[in-house]
PDB file of C-alpha atoms in Angstrom:
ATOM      1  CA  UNK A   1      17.205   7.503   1.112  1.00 94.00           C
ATOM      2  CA  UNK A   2      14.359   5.367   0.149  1.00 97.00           C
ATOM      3  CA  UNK A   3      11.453   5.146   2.752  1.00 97.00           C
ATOM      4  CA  UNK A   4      11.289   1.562   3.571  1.00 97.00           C
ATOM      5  CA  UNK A   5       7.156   0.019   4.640  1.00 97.00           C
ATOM      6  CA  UNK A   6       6.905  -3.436   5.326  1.00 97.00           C
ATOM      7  CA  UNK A   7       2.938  -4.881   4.191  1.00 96.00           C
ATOM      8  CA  UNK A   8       0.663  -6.953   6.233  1.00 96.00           C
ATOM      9  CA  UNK A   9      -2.075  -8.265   3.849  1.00 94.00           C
ATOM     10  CA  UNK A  10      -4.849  -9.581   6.165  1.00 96.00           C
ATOM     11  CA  UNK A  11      -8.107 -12.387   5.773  1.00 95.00           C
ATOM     12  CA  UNK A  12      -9.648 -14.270   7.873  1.00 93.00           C
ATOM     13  CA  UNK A  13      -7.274 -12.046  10.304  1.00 95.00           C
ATOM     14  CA  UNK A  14      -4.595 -13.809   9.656  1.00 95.00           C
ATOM     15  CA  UNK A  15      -1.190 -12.584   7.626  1.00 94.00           C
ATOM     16  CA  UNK A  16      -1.782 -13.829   3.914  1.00 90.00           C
ATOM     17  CA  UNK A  17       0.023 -12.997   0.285  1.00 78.00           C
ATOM     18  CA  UNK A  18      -1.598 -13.015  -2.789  1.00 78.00           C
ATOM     19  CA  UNK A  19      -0.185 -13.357  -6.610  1.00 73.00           C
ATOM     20  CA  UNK A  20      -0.989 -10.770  -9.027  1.00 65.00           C
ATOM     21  CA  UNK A  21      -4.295 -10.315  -6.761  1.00 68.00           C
ATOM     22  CA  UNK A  22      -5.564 -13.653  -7.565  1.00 74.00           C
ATOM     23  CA  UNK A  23      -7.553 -14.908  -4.175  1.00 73.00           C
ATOM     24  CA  UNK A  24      -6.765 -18.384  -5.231  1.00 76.00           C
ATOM     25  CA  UNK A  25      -3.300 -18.301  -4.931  1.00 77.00           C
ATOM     26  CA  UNK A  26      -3.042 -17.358  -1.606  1.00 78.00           C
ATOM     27  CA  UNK A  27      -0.153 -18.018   1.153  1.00 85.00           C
ATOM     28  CA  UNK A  28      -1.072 -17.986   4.764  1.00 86.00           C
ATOM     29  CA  UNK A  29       1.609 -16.652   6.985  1.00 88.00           C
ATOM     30  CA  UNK A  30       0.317 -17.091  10.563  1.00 89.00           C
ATOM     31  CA  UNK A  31      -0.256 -13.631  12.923  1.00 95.00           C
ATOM     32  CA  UNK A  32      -0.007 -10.188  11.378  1.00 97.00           C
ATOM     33  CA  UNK A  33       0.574  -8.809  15.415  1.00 97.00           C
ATOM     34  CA  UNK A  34       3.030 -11.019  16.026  1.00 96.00           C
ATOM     35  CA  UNK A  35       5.106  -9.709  12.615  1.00 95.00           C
ATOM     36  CA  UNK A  36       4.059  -6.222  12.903  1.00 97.00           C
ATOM     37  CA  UNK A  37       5.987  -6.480  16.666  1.00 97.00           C
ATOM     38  CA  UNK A  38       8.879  -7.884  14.956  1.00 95.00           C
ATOM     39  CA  UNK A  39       8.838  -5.146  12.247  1.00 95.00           C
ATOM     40  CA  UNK A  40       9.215  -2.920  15.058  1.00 97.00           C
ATOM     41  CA  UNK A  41      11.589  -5.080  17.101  1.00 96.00           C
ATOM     42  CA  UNK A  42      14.106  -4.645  14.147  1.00 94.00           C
ATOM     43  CA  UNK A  43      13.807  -0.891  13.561  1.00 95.00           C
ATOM     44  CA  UNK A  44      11.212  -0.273  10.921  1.00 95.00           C
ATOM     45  CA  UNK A  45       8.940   2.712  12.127  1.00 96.00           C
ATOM     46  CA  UNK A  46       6.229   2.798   8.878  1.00 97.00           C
ATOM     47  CA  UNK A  47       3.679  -0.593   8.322  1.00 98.00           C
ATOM     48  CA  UNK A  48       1.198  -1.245   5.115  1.00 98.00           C
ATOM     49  CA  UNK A  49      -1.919  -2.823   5.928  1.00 97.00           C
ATOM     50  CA  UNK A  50      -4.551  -4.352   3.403  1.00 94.00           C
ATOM     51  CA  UNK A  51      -7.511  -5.621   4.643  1.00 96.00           C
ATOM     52  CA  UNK A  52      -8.538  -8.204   1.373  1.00 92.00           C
ATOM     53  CA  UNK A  53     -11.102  -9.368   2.942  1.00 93.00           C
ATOM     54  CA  UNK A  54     -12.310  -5.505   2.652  1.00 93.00           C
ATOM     55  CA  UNK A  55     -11.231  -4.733  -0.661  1.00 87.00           C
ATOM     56  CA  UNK A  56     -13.487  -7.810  -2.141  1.00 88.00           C
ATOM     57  CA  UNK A  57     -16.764  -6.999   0.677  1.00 90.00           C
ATOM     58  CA  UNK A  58     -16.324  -3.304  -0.202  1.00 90.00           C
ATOM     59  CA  UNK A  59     -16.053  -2.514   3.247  1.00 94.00           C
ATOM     60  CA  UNK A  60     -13.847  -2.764   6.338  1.00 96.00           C
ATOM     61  CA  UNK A  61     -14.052  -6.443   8.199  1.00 97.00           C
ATOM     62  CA  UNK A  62     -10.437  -6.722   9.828  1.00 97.00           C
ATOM     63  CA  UNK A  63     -10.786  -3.842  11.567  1.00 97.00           C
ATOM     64  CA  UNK A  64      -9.586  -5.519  14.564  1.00 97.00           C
ATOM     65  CA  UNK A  65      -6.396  -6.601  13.781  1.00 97.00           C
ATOM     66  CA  UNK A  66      -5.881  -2.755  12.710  1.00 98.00           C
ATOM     67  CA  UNK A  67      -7.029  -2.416  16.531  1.00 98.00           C
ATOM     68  CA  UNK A  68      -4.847  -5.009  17.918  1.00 98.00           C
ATOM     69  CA  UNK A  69      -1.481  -3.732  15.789  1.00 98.00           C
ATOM     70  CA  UNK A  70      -1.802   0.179  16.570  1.00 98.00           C
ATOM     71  CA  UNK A  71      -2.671  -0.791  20.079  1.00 98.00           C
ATOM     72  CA  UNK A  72       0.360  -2.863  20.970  1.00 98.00           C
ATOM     73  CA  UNK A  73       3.223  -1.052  18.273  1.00 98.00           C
ATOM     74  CA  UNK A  74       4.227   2.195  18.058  1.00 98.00           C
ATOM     75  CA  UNK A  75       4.225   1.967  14.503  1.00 98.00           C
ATOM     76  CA  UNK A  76       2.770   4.399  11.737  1.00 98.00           C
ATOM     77  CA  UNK A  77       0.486   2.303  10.181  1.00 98.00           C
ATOM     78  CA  UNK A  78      -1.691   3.349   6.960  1.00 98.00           C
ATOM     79  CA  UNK A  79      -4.144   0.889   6.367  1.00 98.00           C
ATOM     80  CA  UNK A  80      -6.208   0.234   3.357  1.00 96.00           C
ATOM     81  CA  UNK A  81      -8.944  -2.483   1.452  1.00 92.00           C
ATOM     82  CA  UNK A  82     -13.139  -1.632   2.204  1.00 91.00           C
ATOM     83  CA  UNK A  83     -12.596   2.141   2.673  1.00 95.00           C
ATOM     84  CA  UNK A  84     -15.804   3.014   0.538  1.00 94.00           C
ATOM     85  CA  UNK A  85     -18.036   5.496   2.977  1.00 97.00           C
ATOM     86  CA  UNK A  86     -17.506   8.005   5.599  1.00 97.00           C
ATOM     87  CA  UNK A  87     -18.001   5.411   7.967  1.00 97.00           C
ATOM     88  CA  UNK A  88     -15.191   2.912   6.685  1.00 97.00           C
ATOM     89  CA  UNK A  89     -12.765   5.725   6.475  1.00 98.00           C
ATOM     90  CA  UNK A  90     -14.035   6.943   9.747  1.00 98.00           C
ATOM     91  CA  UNK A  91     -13.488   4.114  11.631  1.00 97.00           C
ATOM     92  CA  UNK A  92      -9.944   3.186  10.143  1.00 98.00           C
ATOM     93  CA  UNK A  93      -8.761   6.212  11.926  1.00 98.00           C
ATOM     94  CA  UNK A  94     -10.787   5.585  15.125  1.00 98.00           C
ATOM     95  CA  UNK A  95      -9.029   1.894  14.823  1.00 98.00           C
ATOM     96  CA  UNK A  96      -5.486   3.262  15.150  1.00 98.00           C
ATOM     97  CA  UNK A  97      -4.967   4.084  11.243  1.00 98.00           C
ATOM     98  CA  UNK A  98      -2.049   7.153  10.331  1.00 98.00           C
ATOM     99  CA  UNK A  99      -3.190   7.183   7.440  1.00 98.00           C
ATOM    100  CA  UNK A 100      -5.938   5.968   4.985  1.00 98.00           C
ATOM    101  CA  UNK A 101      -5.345   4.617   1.346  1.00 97.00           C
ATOM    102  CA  UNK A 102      -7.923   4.829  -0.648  1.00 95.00           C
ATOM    103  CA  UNK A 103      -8.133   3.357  -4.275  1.00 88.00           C
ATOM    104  CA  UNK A 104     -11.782   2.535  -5.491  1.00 86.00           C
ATOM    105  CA  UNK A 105     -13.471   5.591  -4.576  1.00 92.00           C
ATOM    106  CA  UNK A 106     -11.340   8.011  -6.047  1.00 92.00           C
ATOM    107  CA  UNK A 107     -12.193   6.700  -9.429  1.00 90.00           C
ATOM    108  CA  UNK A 108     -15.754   5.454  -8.695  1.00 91.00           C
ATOM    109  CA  UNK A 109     -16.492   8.734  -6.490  1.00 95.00           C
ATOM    110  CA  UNK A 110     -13.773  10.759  -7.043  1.00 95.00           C
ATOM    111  CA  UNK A 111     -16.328  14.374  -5.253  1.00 97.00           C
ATOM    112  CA  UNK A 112     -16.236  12.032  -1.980  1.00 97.00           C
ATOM    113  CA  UNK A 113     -12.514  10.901  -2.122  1.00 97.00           C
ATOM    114  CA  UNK A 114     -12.150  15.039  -2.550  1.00 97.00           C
ATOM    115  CA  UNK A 115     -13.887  15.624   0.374  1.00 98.00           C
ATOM    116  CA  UNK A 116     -11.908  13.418   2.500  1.00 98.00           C
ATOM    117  CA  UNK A 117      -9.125  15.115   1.328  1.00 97.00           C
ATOM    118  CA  UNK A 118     -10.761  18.619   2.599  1.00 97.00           C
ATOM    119  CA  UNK A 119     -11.798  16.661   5.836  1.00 97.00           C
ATOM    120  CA  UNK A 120      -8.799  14.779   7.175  1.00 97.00           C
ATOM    121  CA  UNK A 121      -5.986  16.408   5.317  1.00 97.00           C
ATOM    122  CA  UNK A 122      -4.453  15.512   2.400  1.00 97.00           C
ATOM    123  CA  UNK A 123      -1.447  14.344   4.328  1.00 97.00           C
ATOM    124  CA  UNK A 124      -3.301  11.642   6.093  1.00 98.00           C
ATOM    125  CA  UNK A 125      -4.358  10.557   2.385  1.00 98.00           C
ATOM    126  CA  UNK A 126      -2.762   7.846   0.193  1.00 98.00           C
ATOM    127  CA  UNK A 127      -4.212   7.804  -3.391  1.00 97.00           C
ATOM    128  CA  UNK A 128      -3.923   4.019  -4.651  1.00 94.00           C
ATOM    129  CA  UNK A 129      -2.991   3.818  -7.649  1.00 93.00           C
ATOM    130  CA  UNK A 130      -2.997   0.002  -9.081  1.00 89.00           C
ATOM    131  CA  UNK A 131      -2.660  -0.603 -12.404  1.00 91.00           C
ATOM    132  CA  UNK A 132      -3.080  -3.320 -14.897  1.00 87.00           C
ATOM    133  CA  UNK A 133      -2.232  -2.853 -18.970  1.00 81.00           C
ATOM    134  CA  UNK A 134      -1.786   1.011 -18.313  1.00 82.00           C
ATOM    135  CA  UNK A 135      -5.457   0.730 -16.748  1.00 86.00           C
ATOM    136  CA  UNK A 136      -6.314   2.131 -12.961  1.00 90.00           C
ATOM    137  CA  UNK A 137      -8.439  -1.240 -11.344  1.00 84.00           C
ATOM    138  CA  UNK A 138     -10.935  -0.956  -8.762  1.00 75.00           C
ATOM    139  CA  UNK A 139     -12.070  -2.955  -5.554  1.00 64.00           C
ATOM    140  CA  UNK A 140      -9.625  -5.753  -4.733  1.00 55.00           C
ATOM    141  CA  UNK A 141      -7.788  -5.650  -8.426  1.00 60.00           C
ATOM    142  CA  UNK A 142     -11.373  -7.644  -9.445  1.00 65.00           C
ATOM    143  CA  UNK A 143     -12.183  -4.648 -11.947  1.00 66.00           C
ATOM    144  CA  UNK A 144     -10.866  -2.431 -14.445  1.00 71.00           C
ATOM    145  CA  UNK A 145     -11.826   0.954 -15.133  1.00 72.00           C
ATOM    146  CA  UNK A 146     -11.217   3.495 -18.102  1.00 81.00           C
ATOM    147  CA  UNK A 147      -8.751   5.211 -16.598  1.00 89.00           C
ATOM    148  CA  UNK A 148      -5.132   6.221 -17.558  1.00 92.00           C
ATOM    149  CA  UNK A 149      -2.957   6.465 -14.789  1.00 94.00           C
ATOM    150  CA  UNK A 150      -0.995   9.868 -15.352  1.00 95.00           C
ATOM    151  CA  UNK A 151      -4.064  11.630 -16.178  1.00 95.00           C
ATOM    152  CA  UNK A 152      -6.111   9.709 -13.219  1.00 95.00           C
ATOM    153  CA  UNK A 153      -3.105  11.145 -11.135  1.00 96.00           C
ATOM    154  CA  UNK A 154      -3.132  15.350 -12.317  1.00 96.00           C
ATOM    155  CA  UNK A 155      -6.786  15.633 -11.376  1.00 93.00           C
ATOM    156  CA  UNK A 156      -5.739  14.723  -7.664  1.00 96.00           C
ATOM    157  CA  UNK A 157      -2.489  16.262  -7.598  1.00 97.00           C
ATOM    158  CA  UNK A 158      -4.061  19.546  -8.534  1.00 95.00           C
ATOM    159  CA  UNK A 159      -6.459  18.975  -6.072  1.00 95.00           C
ATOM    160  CA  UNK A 160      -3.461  18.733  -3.158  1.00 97.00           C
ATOM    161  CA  UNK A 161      -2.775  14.704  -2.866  1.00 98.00           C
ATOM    162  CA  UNK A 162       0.682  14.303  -2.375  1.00 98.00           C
ATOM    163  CA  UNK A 163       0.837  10.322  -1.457  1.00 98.00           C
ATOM    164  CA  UNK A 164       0.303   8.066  -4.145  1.00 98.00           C
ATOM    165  CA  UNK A 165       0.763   4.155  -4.017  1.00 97.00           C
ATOM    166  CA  UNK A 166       0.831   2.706  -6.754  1.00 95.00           C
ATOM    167  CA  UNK A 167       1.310  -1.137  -7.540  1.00 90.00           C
ATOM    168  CA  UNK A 168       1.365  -2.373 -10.990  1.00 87.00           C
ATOM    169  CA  UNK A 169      -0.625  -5.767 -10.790  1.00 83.00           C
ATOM    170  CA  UNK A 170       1.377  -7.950 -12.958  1.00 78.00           C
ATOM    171  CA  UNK A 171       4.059  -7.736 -10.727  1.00 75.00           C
ATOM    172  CA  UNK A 172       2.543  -8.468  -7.297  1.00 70.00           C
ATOM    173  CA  UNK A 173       3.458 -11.182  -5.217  1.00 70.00           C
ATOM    174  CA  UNK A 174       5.283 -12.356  -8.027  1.00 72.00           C
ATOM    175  CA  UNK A 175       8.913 -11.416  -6.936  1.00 82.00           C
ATOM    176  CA  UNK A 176      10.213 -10.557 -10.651  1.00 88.00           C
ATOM    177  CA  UNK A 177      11.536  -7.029  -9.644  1.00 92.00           C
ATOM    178  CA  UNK A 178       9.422  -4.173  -9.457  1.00 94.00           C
ATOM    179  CA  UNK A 179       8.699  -1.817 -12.164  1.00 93.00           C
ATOM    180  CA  UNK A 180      11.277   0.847 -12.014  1.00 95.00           C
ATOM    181  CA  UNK A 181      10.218   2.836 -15.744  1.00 94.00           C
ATOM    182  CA  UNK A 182       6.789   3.055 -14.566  1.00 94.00           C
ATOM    183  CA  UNK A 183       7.359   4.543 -11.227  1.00 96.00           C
ATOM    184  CA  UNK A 184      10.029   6.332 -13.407  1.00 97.00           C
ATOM    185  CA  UNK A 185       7.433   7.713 -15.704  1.00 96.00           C
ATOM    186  CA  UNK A 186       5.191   9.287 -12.367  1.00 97.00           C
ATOM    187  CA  UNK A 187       7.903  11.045 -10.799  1.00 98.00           C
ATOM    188  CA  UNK A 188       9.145  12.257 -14.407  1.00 98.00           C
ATOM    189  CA  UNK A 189       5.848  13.632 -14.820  1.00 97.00           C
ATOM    190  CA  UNK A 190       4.587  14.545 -10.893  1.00 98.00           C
ATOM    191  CA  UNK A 191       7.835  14.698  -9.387  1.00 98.00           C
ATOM    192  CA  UNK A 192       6.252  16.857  -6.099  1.00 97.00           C
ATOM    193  CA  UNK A 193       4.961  13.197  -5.453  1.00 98.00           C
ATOM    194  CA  UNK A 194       5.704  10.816  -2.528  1.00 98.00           C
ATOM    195  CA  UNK A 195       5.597   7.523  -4.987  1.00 98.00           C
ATOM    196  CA  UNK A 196       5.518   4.664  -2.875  1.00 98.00           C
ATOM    197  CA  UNK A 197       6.305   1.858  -5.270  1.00 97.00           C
ATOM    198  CA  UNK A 198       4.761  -1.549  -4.860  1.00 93.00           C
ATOM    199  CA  UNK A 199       4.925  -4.967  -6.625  1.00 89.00           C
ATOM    200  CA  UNK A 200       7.803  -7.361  -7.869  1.00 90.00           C
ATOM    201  CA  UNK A 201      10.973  -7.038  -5.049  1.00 94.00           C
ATOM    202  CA  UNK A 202      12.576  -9.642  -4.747  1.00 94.00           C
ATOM    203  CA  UNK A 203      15.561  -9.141  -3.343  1.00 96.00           C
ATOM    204  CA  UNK A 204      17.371  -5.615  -1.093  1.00 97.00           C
ATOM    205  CA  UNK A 205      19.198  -5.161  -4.462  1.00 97.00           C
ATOM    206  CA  UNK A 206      15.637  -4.427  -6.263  1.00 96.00           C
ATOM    207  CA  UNK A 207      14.901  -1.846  -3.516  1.00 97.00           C
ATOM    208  CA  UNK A 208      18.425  -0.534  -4.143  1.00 97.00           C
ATOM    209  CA  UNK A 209      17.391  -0.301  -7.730  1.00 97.00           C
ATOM    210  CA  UNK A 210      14.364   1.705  -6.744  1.00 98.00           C
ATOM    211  CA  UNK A 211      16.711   3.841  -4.541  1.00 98.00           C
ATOM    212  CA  UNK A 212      18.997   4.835  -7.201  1.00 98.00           C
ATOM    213  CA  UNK A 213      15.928   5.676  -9.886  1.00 97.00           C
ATOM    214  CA  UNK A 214      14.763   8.488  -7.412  1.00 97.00           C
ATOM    215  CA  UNK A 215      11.798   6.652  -6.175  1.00 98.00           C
ATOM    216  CA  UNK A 216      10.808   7.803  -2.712  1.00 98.00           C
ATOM    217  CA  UNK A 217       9.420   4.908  -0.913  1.00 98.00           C
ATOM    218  CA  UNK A 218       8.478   1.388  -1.267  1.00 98.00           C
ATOM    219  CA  UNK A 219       5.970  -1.033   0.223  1.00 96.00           C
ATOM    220  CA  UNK A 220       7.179  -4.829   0.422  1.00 94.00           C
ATOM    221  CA  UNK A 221       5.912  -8.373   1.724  1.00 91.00           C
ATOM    222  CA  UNK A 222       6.115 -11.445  -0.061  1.00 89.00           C
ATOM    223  CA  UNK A 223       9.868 -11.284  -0.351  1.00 92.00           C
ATOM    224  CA  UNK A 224       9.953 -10.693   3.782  1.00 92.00           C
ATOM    225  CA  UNK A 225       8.088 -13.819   3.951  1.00 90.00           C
ATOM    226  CA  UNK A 226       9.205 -16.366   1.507  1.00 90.00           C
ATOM    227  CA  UNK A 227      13.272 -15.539   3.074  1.00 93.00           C
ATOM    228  CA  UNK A 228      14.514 -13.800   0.649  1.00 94.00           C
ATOM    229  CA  UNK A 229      15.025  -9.958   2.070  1.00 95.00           C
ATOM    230  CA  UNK A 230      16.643 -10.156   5.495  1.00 94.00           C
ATOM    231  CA  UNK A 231      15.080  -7.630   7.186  1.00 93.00           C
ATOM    232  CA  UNK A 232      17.843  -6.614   9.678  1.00 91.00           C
ATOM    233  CA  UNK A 233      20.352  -6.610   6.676  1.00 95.00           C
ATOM    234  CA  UNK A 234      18.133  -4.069   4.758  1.00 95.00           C
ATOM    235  CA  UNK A 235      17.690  -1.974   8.178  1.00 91.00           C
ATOM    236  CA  UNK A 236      21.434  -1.865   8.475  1.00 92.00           C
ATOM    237  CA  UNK A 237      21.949  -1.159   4.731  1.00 95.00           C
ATOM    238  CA  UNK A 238      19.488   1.983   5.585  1.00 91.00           C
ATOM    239  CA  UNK A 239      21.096   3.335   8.416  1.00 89.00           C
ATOM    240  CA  UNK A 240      24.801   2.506   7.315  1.00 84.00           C
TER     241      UNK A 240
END
């Protein structure tokens, strides 16, 4: 069964979606606490958290709410957006952080990303994996680099990375279903992965979709918040 992880996308500290990464077209949603306790309230055990103010500063600035959510859930949160030094990633996991994801830095610095692996364990790693035209893209979806994603992927699954997030760009926060060949052509090709899928649902029956193609988690938000995935209905649907 598909591993289910609700998002919080975070600035200004307060629970925000974005479309296709664009900072301009941004909803406000009100507290990412008070959601994250309802997350929890329902059943969900796993939580997504992007700090964008982070991913465009390049390093962490919500740290707090990272605080504030670990300290008063019990939920496994891996949180994400900034993590660019030793520091950053350091203080993610002081914060309450699982689990890192890191995205930037394994194709801007890939020996450092490496040695986090070797430090923390590559079980407390998620590789991010966001792509745009077949290209990987770098701090807050503002860049792209020159990498392909399969072959961006081998050099870090050989290396022991087992979590990968990936989120093709075109899709985000733009509820047209997620993109089920791509994730399709990872698993095909790495299928030792986790693949946590991210980008397009719309609906319980996308995540169905993404159920039935093999794929073995997936991260969703905007469809939580604009009513159109009931969250208890896709707990029950889960557990049934």
């Amino acid at each position: 069964m598909i591993e289910l992880i609700p998002a919080i996308d975070i600035i200004e500290g307060q629970c925000v979606r974005l479309t296709k990464g664009d900072y301009d077209q941004k909803t406000v949603y009100g507290s990412p606490l008070e959601m994250a306790q309802e997350f929890e309230r329902i059943g969900f055990r796993r939580l997504h958290i992007v700090d964008l103010d982070g991913a465009k500063s390049k390093h962490i600035v919500n740290g707090e709410v990272l605080d504030q959510i670990s300290t008063k859930t019990n939920l496994v949160v891996d949180f994400g957006g900034g993590i660019k030094t030793d520091e950053d990633i350091q203080m993610a996991f002081e914060k309450g952080a699982s689990m890192v994801t890191v995205g930037s830095i394994a194709v801007t610095h890939p020996e450092l990303f490496l040695s986090w692996v070797e430090k923390y364990g590559a079980e407390r790693l998620i590789l991010g994996a966001d792509v745009r035209n077949g290209k990987i893209s770098i701090n807050g979806w503002k860049e792209d680099s020159t990498e392909d994603l399969l072959p961006f992927l081998r050099r870090y699954v050989d290396a022991g990375v087992r979590n990968v997030l990936c989120t093709e760009i075109s899709k985000d926060g733009t509820l047209q279903g997620p993109a089920i060949e791509l994730y399709q052509r990872v698993m095909k090709e790495y299928p030792m992965l986790h693949l946590i899928a991210s980008g397009g649902v719309s609906s319980i029956e996308d995540i169905k979709a993404l159920d039935a193609a093999g794929i073995p988690a997936v991260v969703f938000g905007k469809a939580i918040y604009e009513g159109k995935i009931d969250l208890k209905e896709l707990w029950d649907w889960q557990n049934a």
